[in-house]
Amino acid sequence: MAYRFDTVKNKNLLVIGLGKTGISVIKKLLDICATITGIDSNPALNVGDAFDGYRYSDRGNLKIILGKNISEGKEILRKTDLVIISPGVPESIPIIRLASKYKIPIWSELELAWRLLGVEDKDRTIAVTGTNGKTTVVNLIGKILDDSGKNCAVCGNVGLPLIDTIDTGNEYKHYQRDLIRVIEVSSFQLEWIYDFKPHISVILNITSDHIDRHETFENYVDLKLKLLANQNKNDWSIVNADDRNINEKIRTISKSRNQLPEIIKFGLQTKEGMDLFYENNRIYYRIEKSNGEINIKNILLKGKHNISNIMASVAAAVLIGIDKKSMEKTINSFKPLDHRLEYLGYIRGLRCFNDSKSTNPDATIVAINDFGKEITLIMGGKDKDMDFSELIPVLNKKVKNLILIGETSSSIYKEVMKSTCDYNVYKCDTLEAAVKKGFEVAGPGEVLMLSPACASMDMFKDYKDRGNRFKNLIFSEK
C-alpha cells in the first residue's frame, strides 16, 4: 500500500462543508497539510459534536469558520492551494465560483481520496452509481466478497467516506493489503472529479432526480456517465442494457473516444446480446472465461428491480473471481436493507411496507408495480422539481387510496386531478395524520405503504428519519 500523500503535503487546504465527509478529510490530513480551513454556512453547527471527540481546538494549523458570507471569501482563498467540496455543497455558491475565477483546483472528496491511492489500490476498486439501487448493490457486493474471504470496504456515499479507508497512521490497521474498495458514488460526488477511474464501474439506471441541483435531466445523465469517463480497455463497465438513457449515452461516448472500457451488459427484457440474463429463477452469466448460473429462487430481496441489482452484483463478483457456490449462498441469504420496500408485518389487518428510500417517482413505480390494485399509498415530500407524469398512470393501476403529505402535496394533487383518477385522494399535514388515515381507509388484507417519490428534508432530517418515524407509527398500532 503505497499512498501518495505528496499530493497534499504542505498544502493549504480549504474544506467546504463540515458534514461527515468534510470532517473526515480534516481529521485524515491535518498532520500532512500545512494548514486546513474548514467552513460551513450553518452558524449553529455544533463543531464539537461534528468532530466527535477529536481535539480539533488544540491544532494550530486548523481554522473553523461558520456562517460566513462571501465578503470573507477573498481572504480565505488568498491562502488556499486546494479546495475540497463536500457532496451536499452546490457548485453555485459564491466562494466556489470565486475559487474557479482564481483558478484554484477544486476537487470532490472522491477525487482527493483517489489521488492519494497507489496504483495497486486503484486496480482493486468497484464504483457503483445509478438513480436507484446503489446502496443495495454495494452492500450485496461487499457481502459476497466478505463471505468469500476477501478483504473489502464498502464506502463512498453509503456512509464511510473513501478517504477513511486510507491509513495515515495506525488508526485503520484492519484495512490490510489487497483491500477491495466497493464505492457508492452519487451524482453530487461526480461533479468535481478529473482523474477518478475505477477498475470496475457499475451503472444501474438513470431516471429523473436531483433536477433542482443539476438544472436539466441531460446534465444529470452526463454526470452519471462521468463514472466511466477515464476508463480504458483494461477496465470494465457493467451497465443495465434495459435502460435507454444509459445505452444512448454510451453510444454517443463511443463515437468521440478511441477507447472504452469492456462493456458488460445485463438486462431483464431480452437474452440476446446479454452477458447476464434472467430466466426461470436463475441468473445466467457469460463473462470473460466464466460461464455459470445462479439459482435465486429463494432470495429475500423482492421485486424485479432487485433481480437487476443482483445481476449487477454477480457481474462484479465474477470479475473479482468469486466462485458460483459462494455467490449463490450469499445472494439467497442477503436481507433487504432498511427503508427499501421493508416489510413491517401484518398489522391491524394490513400488510405494511416502509419504502422511505424511494425519493423519486421511478423508485415508487418500481415499488408498487409488484402489487395488485390494493395499495393505500402515502406519498409526497420535498419539492425537487420532479416530473410525476410517468407515475400518475401507474397509480391508476395499483392504488386504491392516495394520501399526500409534504411540500409536493398540492402540486401532485393537481397532477392527479388532471388525470382519469379512479382512487381516493387525501391530503394530510403530518405523517402521523397520514398513517391514521391509512388505517381508516384501507381494506382488510390490503397494503399500507410509505413510498414518497420525493426527498424528505421538508419534514424530516433524512429518509432514514422519515422511515423510522413511519415504522414507529405503524408499530404503535399493534
Coordinates of C-alpha atoms in Angstrom, one line a residue:
M1 CA 0.0 0.0 0.0
A2 CA 1.9 3.0 -1.3
Y3 CA -0.2 6.0 -0.6
R4 CA 0.7 9.3 -2.4
F5 CA 0.5 11.9 0.3
D6 CA 2.8 14.2 -1.7
T7 CA -0.5 15.3 -3.4
V8 CA -1.4 17.3 -0.4
K9 CA 1.8 17.5 1.7
N10 CA 2.4 21.0 3.0
K11 CA -0.5 22.4 1.0
N12 CA -3.1 24.9 2.4
L13 CA -6.5 23.2 2.2
L14 CA -9.9 24.7 2.2
V15 CA -12.7 22.2 3.1
I16 CA -16.2 23.5 2.2
G17 CA -19.0 21.7 4.2
L18 CA -18.4 20.2 7.6
G19 CA -20.7 17.2 7.4
K20 CA -19.3 13.7 7.8
T21 CA -17.2 13.9 4.6
G22 CA -15.6 17.3 5.4
I23 CA -14.8 16.3 8.9
S24 CA -13.2 13.0 7.7
V25 CA -11.0 15.0 5.2
I26 CA -9.8 17.3 8.0
K27 CA -9.0 14.6 10.5
K28 CA -7.2 12.5 7.9
L29 CA -5.0 15.2 6.5
L30 CA -4.3 17.6 9.4
D31 CA -0.9 16.1 10.1
I32 CA 0.0 16.2 6.4
C33 CA -1.2 19.6 5.2
A34 CA 0.4 22.9 6.2
T35 CA -3.0 24.4 7.1
I36 CA -6.6 23.4 6.8
T37 CA -9.5 25.9 6.9
G38 CA -13.0 24.3 7.3
I39 CA -16.1 26.4 6.6
D40 CA -19.8 25.7 6.8
S41 CA -22.7 28.0 6.1
N42 CA -24.6 26.8 9.2
P43 CA -23.7 29.3 12.0
A44 CA -25.3 27.0 14.6
L45 CA -23.3 23.9 13.7
N46 CA -22.0 22.1 16.8
V47 CA -18.4 21.7 15.9
G48 CA -17.6 19.6 18.9
D49 CA -20.3 17.1 18.0
A50 CA -19.1 17.1 14.4
F51 CA -15.6 16.2 15.4
D52 CA -16.9 13.5 17.8
G53 CA -14.3 13.8 20.5
Y54 CA -11.4 14.7 18.2
R55 CA -9.4 17.5 19.8
Y56 CA -9.6 19.9 16.9
S57 CA -9.2 23.0 19.1
D58 CA -5.7 22.0 20.1
R59 CA -4.4 22.1 16.5
G60 CA -2.7 25.3 15.5
N61 CA -2.9 24.6 11.8
L62 CA -6.7 24.2 11.7
K63 CA -9.2 27.1 11.5
I64 CA -13.0 26.6 11.6
I65 CA -15.3 29.3 10.2
L66 CA -19.1 29.1 10.5
G67 CA -21.8 31.1 8.8
K68 CA -19.5 33.5 7.0
N69 CA -20.6 35.2 3.8
I70 CA -18.7 35.9 0.6
S71 CA -17.0 39.1 2.0
E72 CA -14.6 36.8 3.9
G73 CA -14.2 34.6 0.8
K74 CA -11.4 36.5 -0.9
E75 CA -9.2 36.5 2.2
I76 CA -9.7 32.8 2.8
L77 CA -8.9 31.9 -0.9
R78 CA -5.8 34.1 -0.9
K79 CA -4.1 31.5 1.3
T80 CA -5.6 28.4 -0.4
D81 CA -3.9 25.9 -2.6
L82 CA -6.7 23.4 -3.0
V83 CA -10.5 23.4 -2.3
I84 CA -12.3 20.2 -1.3
I85 CA -16.1 20.2 -1.6
S86 CA -18.4 18.0 0.4
P87 CA -21.1 16.3 -1.6
G88 CA -24.0 18.3 -0.2
V89 CA -22.5 21.7 -1.2
P90 CA -23.8 23.1 -4.6
E91 CA -21.3 24.3 -7.0
S92 CA -23.3 27.6 -7.5
I93 CA -22.3 29.1 -4.1
P94 CA -20.2 32.3 -4.4
I95 CA -17.0 31.1 -2.8
I96 CA -16.8 28.2 -5.2
R97 CA -17.3 30.5 -8.2
L98 CA -14.6 32.8 -6.8
A99 CA -12.2 29.9 -6.4
S100 CA -12.8 28.9 -10.0
K101 CA -12.2 32.5 -11.1
Y102 CA -8.8 32.4 -9.2
K103 CA -8.1 29.1 -10.9
I104 CA -7.7 27.3 -7.5
P105 CA -8.1 23.5 -8.0
I106 CA -11.5 22.3 -6.8
W107 CA -11.9 18.6 -6.0
S108 CA -14.6 16.4 -4.5
E109 CA -13.5 14.1 -1.6
L110 CA -13.8 11.3 -4.1
E111 CA -11.2 12.9 -6.3
L112 CA -8.9 13.7 -3.4
A113 CA -9.0 10.2 -2.0
W114 CA -8.4 8.7 -5.4
R115 CA -5.2 10.8 -5.9
L116 CA -4.0 9.5 -2.6
L117 CA -4.3 5.9 -3.5
G118 CA -1.4 3.9 -5.0
V119 CA -1.6 2.1 -8.4
E120 CA -2.4 -1.3 -6.9
D121 CA -5.1 0.1 -4.7
K122 CA -6.8 1.7 -7.7
D123 CA -6.8 -1.6 -9.5
R124 CA -9.0 -3.0 -6.7
T125 CA -11.9 -0.6 -7.0
I126 CA -15.5 -1.1 -7.8
A127 CA -17.6 2.0 -8.2
V128 CA -21.4 1.9 -8.4
T129 CA -23.8 4.7 -9.5
G130 CA -27.4 4.9 -10.6
T131 CA -30.5 6.7 -9.6
N132 CA -31.8 3.8 -7.6
G133 CA -30.4 0.7 -6.1
K134 CA -26.8 1.9 -5.4
T135 CA -26.8 1.1 -1.7
T136 CA -28.3 -2.3 -2.1
V137 CA -25.7 -3.2 -4.8
V138 CA -22.6 -2.0 -2.9
N139 CA -23.8 -3.8 0.2
L140 CA -24.5 -7.0 -1.7
I141 CA -21.2 -6.9 -3.5
G142 CA -19.4 -6.2 -0.2
K143 CA -21.2 -9.2 1.5
I144 CA -20.3 -11.5 -1.4
L145 CA -16.7 -10.5 -1.2
D146 CA -16.6 -10.7 2.6
D147 CA -18.3 -14.1 2.8
S148 CA -15.8 -15.4 0.2
G149 CA -12.9 -14.3 2.4
K150 CA -11.9 -11.2 0.5
N151 CA -10.7 -8.1 2.4
C152 CA -13.2 -5.3 1.4
A153 CA -14.6 -1.9 2.5
V154 CA -18.0 -0.7 1.4
C155 CA -17.6 3.1 1.3
G156 CA -18.4 6.3 -0.5
N157 CA -21.9 7.8 -0.4
V158 CA -23.1 4.8 1.6
G159 CA -21.7 6.4 4.8
L160 CA -17.9 5.7 5.1
P161 CA -16.1 8.3 3.0
L162 CA -13.5 6.8 0.7
I163 CA -10.7 8.8 2.4
D164 CA -11.5 6.9 5.6
T165 CA -10.2 3.7 4.0
I166 CA -6.8 5.3 3.7
D167 CA -4.3 4.6 6.5
T168 CA -2.2 7.6 7.5
G169 CA -1.0 6.0 10.7
N170 CA -2.3 3.3 13.0
E171 CA -6.0 4.1 13.1
Y172 CA -7.1 1.7 10.3
K173 CA -4.9 -1.3 10.8
H174 CA -7.8 -3.6 9.8
Y175 CA -7.6 -2.3 6.2
Q176 CA -4.8 -4.7 5.1
R177 CA -3.0 -5.2 1.9
D178 CA -5.2 -6.3 -1.0
L179 CA -8.2 -4.3 0.2
I180 CA -11.0 -4.1 -2.4
R181 CA -12.9 -0.8 -2.2
V182 CA -16.6 -1.0 -3.2
I183 CA -17.6 2.6 -3.6
E184 CA -21.1 4.0 -3.8
V185 CA -21.0 7.2 -6.0
S186 CA -23.7 9.9 -6.2
S187 CA -24.1 12.5 -8.9
F188 CA -23.0 15.1 -6.4
Q189 CA -19.7 13.4 -5.9
L190 CA -19.1 13.2 -9.6
E191 CA -19.4 17.0 -10.1
W192 CA -15.7 17.6 -9.3
I193 CA -13.8 14.6 -10.5
Y194 CA -11.0 14.7 -13.0
D195 CA -8.8 11.6 -12.6
F196 CA -11.1 9.2 -10.8
K197 CA -11.0 5.9 -12.7
P198 CA -12.4 2.8 -11.0
H199 CA -11.2 -0.5 -12.4
I200 CA -14.8 -1.7 -12.4
S201 CA -17.7 0.7 -12.8
V202 CA -21.4 -0.2 -12.4
I203 CA -24.2 1.9 -13.8
L204 CA -27.6 0.6 -12.6
N205 CA -30.2 3.0 -14.1
I206 CA -30.7 6.7 -14.8
T207 CA -34.1 8.3 -14.2
S208 CA -35.1 11.8 -13.4
D209 CA -33.8 13.0 -10.0
H210 CA -32.0 16.0 -8.4
I211 CA -33.1 18.3 -11.1
D212 CA -33.2 21.1 -8.5
R213 CA -29.4 20.7 -8.2
H214 CA -28.4 19.8 -11.8
E215 CA -30.9 22.0 -13.6
T216 CA -31.6 19.6 -16.5
F217 CA -32.0 15.9 -16.9
E218 CA -29.3 15.9 -19.6
N219 CA -26.8 17.4 -17.1
Y220 CA -27.8 14.6 -14.6
V221 CA -27.2 11.9 -17.2
D222 CA -23.8 13.4 -18.2
L223 CA -22.7 13.4 -14.6
K224 CA -23.7 9.7 -14.0
L225 CA -21.7 8.6 -17.1
K226 CA -18.6 10.5 -15.9
L227 CA -18.1 7.3 -13.9
L228 CA -16.6 5.7 -16.9
A229 CA -15.0 8.9 -18.4
N230 CA -11.5 7.9 -17.6
Q231 CA -11.8 4.1 -18.0
N232 CA -9.9 2.4 -20.8
K233 CA -9.8 -1.0 -22.5
N234 CA -8.2 -2.5 -19.4
D235 CA -11.2 -1.7 -17.3
W236 CA -14.8 -2.9 -17.1
S237 CA -18.1 -1.2 -17.0
I238 CA -21.2 -3.1 -16.0
V239 CA -24.3 -1.5 -17.5
N240 CA -28.1 -2.0 -17.4
A241 CA -29.0 -2.7 -21.1
D242 CA -32.7 -2.2 -20.3
D243 CA -32.0 1.5 -19.6
R244 CA -32.4 3.6 -22.7
N245 CA -30.7 6.6 -21.2
I246 CA -27.5 4.6 -20.4
N247 CA -27.5 3.0 -23.9
E248 CA -27.9 6.2 -25.8
K249 CA -25.2 8.0 -23.8
I250 CA -22.7 5.1 -24.2
R251 CA -23.3 5.1 -28.0
T252 CA -22.6 8.9 -28.0
I253 CA -19.4 8.5 -26.0
S254 CA -18.2 5.7 -28.2
K255 CA -18.3 8.0 -31.3
S256 CA -15.9 10.5 -29.7
R257 CA -13.5 8.3 -27.8
N258 CA -10.8 5.9 -29.1
Q259 CA -11.1 3.6 -26.1
L260 CA -13.9 2.5 -23.9
P261 CA -13.9 0.0 -21.1
E262 CA -15.0 -3.5 -21.7
I263 CA -18.8 -3.2 -21.5
I264 CA -20.7 -6.0 -19.7
K265 CA -24.4 -5.9 -20.3
F266 CA -27.2 -7.2 -18.1
G267 CA -31.0 -7.0 -18.6
L268 CA -34.4 -8.4 -17.9
Q269 CA -36.0 -7.7 -21.3
T270 CA -34.0 -10.0 -23.5
K271 CA -31.3 -12.7 -23.6
E272 CA -29.9 -11.5 -26.9
G273 CA -26.6 -9.8 -26.6
M274 CA -26.6 -10.0 -22.8
D275 CA -23.6 -11.1 -20.7
L276 CA -26.1 -11.7 -17.9
F277 CA -29.8 -12.5 -18.2
Y278 CA -32.6 -13.9 -16.0
E279 CA -34.8 -16.9 -16.8
N280 CA -36.8 -19.4 -14.6
N281 CA -35.5 -18.2 -11.3
R282 CA -31.9 -18.3 -12.5
I283 CA -29.3 -15.7 -13.4
Y284 CA -27.1 -16.9 -16.3
Y285 CA -23.7 -15.3 -16.9
R286 CA -21.0 -15.4 -19.6
I287 CA -18.2 -13.0 -18.5
E288 CA -14.7 -13.4 -19.8
K289 CA -13.9 -17.1 -19.5
S290 CA -16.5 -17.7 -16.7
N291 CA -19.9 -19.2 -17.6
G292 CA -22.5 -20.2 -15.0
E293 CA -25.9 -19.8 -13.4
I294 CA -27.1 -18.7 -10.0
N295 CA -30.3 -20.1 -8.5
I296 CA -32.2 -17.2 -6.9
K297 CA -35.5 -18.9 -6.3
N298 CA -35.2 -18.3 -2.5
I299 CA -33.9 -14.8 -2.4
L300 CA -35.2 -12.4 0.3
L301 CA -34.9 -9.4 -2.0
K302 CA -38.3 -8.8 -3.7
G303 CA -39.2 -7.2 -6.9
K304 CA -37.9 -7.2 -10.5
H305 CA -35.6 -4.3 -9.8
N306 CA -33.7 -6.4 -7.3
I307 CA -33.1 -9.1 -9.9
S308 CA -31.4 -6.4 -11.9
N309 CA -29.4 -5.4 -8.8
I310 CA -28.4 -9.0 -8.2
M311 CA -27.2 -9.3 -11.8
A312 CA -25.0 -6.3 -11.5
S313 CA -23.6 -7.6 -8.2
V314 CA -22.9 -11.0 -9.8
A315 CA -21.1 -9.4 -12.7
A316 CA -18.7 -7.5 -10.3
A317 CA -18.2 -10.6 -8.2
V318 CA -17.3 -12.8 -11.3
L319 CA -14.8 -10.2 -12.4
I320 CA -13.2 -10.3 -8.9
G321 CA -13.0 -14.1 -9.2
I322 CA -15.7 -15.2 -6.7
D323 CA -16.9 -18.8 -7.2
K324 CA -20.5 -19.6 -8.0
K325 CA -21.3 -21.6 -4.9
S326 CA -20.2 -18.8 -2.6
M327 CA -22.1 -16.2 -4.6
E328 CA -25.3 -18.2 -4.6
K329 CA -25.2 -18.8 -0.8
T330 CA -24.7 -15.1 0.0
I331 CA -27.3 -13.9 -2.5
N332 CA -30.0 -16.1 -1.2
S333 CA -29.4 -15.1 2.4
F334 CA -29.0 -11.4 1.8
K335 CA -31.7 -9.4 3.7
P336 CA -33.3 -6.3 2.3
L337 CA -31.9 -3.0 3.7
D338 CA -34.0 -0.8 5.9
H339 CA -36.4 1.6 4.3
R340 CA -36.3 -0.2 0.9
L341 CA -39.6 -1.9 0.5
E342 CA -39.1 -3.1 4.0
Y343 CA -41.9 -5.4 5.2
L344 CA -43.1 -4.4 8.6
G345 CA -45.6 -7.1 9.2
Y346 CA -49.4 -7.8 9.2
I347 CA -50.8 -5.1 11.5
R348 CA -54.5 -4.4 12.1
G349 CA -55.3 -6.4 9.1
L350 CA -53.0 -4.7 6.7
R351 CA -49.6 -5.6 5.1
C352 CA -47.4 -2.7 5.9
F353 CA -44.3 -1.6 4.0
N354 CA -41.7 1.1 4.6
D355 CA -40.2 2.3 1.3
S356 CA -38.9 5.7 2.6
K357 CA -35.8 5.4 0.4
S358 CA -37.9 5.9 -2.7
T359 CA -37.0 9.6 -3.2
N360 CA -38.0 9.9 -6.8
P361 CA -41.0 8.8 -8.9
D362 CA -39.3 6.0 -10.7
A363 CA -38.4 4.3 -7.4
T364 CA -42.0 4.4 -6.3
I365 CA -43.1 3.0 -9.7
V366 CA -40.8 0.1 -9.1
A367 CA -42.0 -0.4 -5.6
I368 CA -45.7 -0.5 -6.3
N369 CA -45.5 -2.4 -9.6
D370 CA -45.2 -5.8 -7.8
F371 CA -48.6 -5.4 -6.2
G372 CA -52.2 -5.6 -7.4
K373 CA -54.7 -2.7 -7.1
E374 CA -54.7 -3.0 -3.3
I375 CA -52.4 -0.2 -2.1
T376 CA -53.1 2.7 0.2
L377 CA -50.0 4.8 -0.6
I378 CA -48.5 7.6 1.5
M379 CA -46.6 9.9 -0.9
G380 CA -45.0 13.3 -1.1
G381 CA -42.2 15.3 0.4
K382 CA -39.6 17.9 -0.6
D383 CA -40.0 19.5 -4.0
K384 CA -37.0 18.7 -6.2
D385 CA -38.7 19.9 -9.5
M386 CA -39.6 16.2 -10.3
D387 CA -41.7 15.1 -13.2
F388 CA -44.5 12.9 -11.9
S389 CA -46.1 12.3 -15.3
E390 CA -44.9 8.7 -15.7
L391 CA -46.0 7.8 -12.1
I392 CA -49.6 9.0 -12.5
P393 CA -50.8 6.2 -14.8
V394 CA -49.2 3.6 -12.6
L395 CA -51.2 5.0 -9.6
N396 CA -54.4 4.3 -11.5
K397 CA -53.4 0.6 -11.9
K398 CA -52.1 0.0 -8.4
V399 CA -53.5 2.4 -5.9
K400 CA -56.9 2.4 -4.1
N401 CA -56.2 5.3 -1.8
L402 CA -53.5 8.0 -2.2
I403 CA -52.5 10.1 0.9
L404 CA -50.4 13.1 0.1
I405 CA -48.0 14.9 2.6
G406 CA -45.2 17.5 2.4
E407 CA -44.3 20.3 0.1
T408 CA -45.3 18.5 -3.1
S409 CA -48.8 17.5 -1.8
S410 CA -50.6 20.3 -3.7
S411 CA -48.7 20.0 -6.9
I412 CA -49.1 16.2 -7.0
Y413 CA -52.8 16.7 -6.2
K414 CA -53.2 19.0 -9.2
E415 CA -51.5 16.5 -11.5
V416 CA -53.6 13.6 -10.2
M417 CA -56.9 15.6 -10.7
K418 CA -55.9 16.3 -14.3
S419 CA -55.9 12.5 -15.0
T420 CA -58.6 9.9 -15.0
C421 CA -58.4 9.2 -11.3
D422 CA -60.2 6.1 -10.1
Y423 CA -58.9 6.1 -6.5
N424 CA -59.5 8.2 -3.4
V425 CA -57.1 11.1 -2.7
Y426 CA -56.5 12.7 0.7
K427 CA -54.1 15.4 1.9
C428 CA -52.6 15.3 5.4
D429 CA -50.5 17.9 7.2
T430 CA -48.3 15.3 9.1
L431 CA -47.1 11.7 8.7
E432 CA -49.0 10.9 11.9
A433 CA -52.3 12.0 10.3
A434 CA -51.4 10.1 7.1
V435 CA -50.9 6.8 8.9
K436 CA -54.1 7.3 10.9
K437 CA -56.0 8.0 7.6
G438 CA -54.3 4.9 6.0
F439 CA -55.6 2.6 8.7
E440 CA -59.1 4.2 8.3
V441 CA -59.5 3.8 4.6
A442 CA -57.5 0.6 3.7
G443 CA -59.5 -2.6 3.4
P444 CA -58.7 -5.9 5.2
G445 CA -55.7 -7.8 3.7
E446 CA -54.6 -4.8 1.6
V447 CA -51.3 -2.9 1.6
L448 CA -50.4 0.2 3.5
M449 CA -47.2 1.6 2.1
L450 CA -45.0 4.7 2.6
S451 CA -43.2 5.2 -0.8
P452 CA -42.9 9.0 -1.0
A453 CA -41.4 9.5 -4.5
C454 CA -39.8 12.6 -3.0
A455 CA -36.9 13.7 -0.8
S456 CA -37.6 14.0 2.9
M457 CA -35.9 17.2 4.1
D458 CA -39.1 19.3 4.1
M459 CA -40.4 17.5 7.2
F460 CA -37.6 15.2 8.3
K461 CA -33.8 15.0 8.8
D462 CA -33.4 12.5 6.0
Y463 CA -35.1 9.4 4.5
K464 CA -34.0 7.3 7.5
D465 CA -35.6 9.6 9.9
R466 CA -38.8 9.6 7.9
G467 CA -38.8 5.8 7.6
N468 CA -38.1 5.3 11.3
R469 CA -40.9 7.7 12.2
F470 CA -43.2 5.7 9.9
K471 CA -42.2 2.4 11.5
N472 CA -42.8 3.7 15.0
L473 CA -46.2 4.9 14.0
I474 CA -47.1 1.5 12.4
F475 CA -45.8 -0.5 15.3
S476 CA -47.7 1.7 17.8
E477 CA -50.9 0.3 16.1
K478 CA -50.1 -3.3 17.1

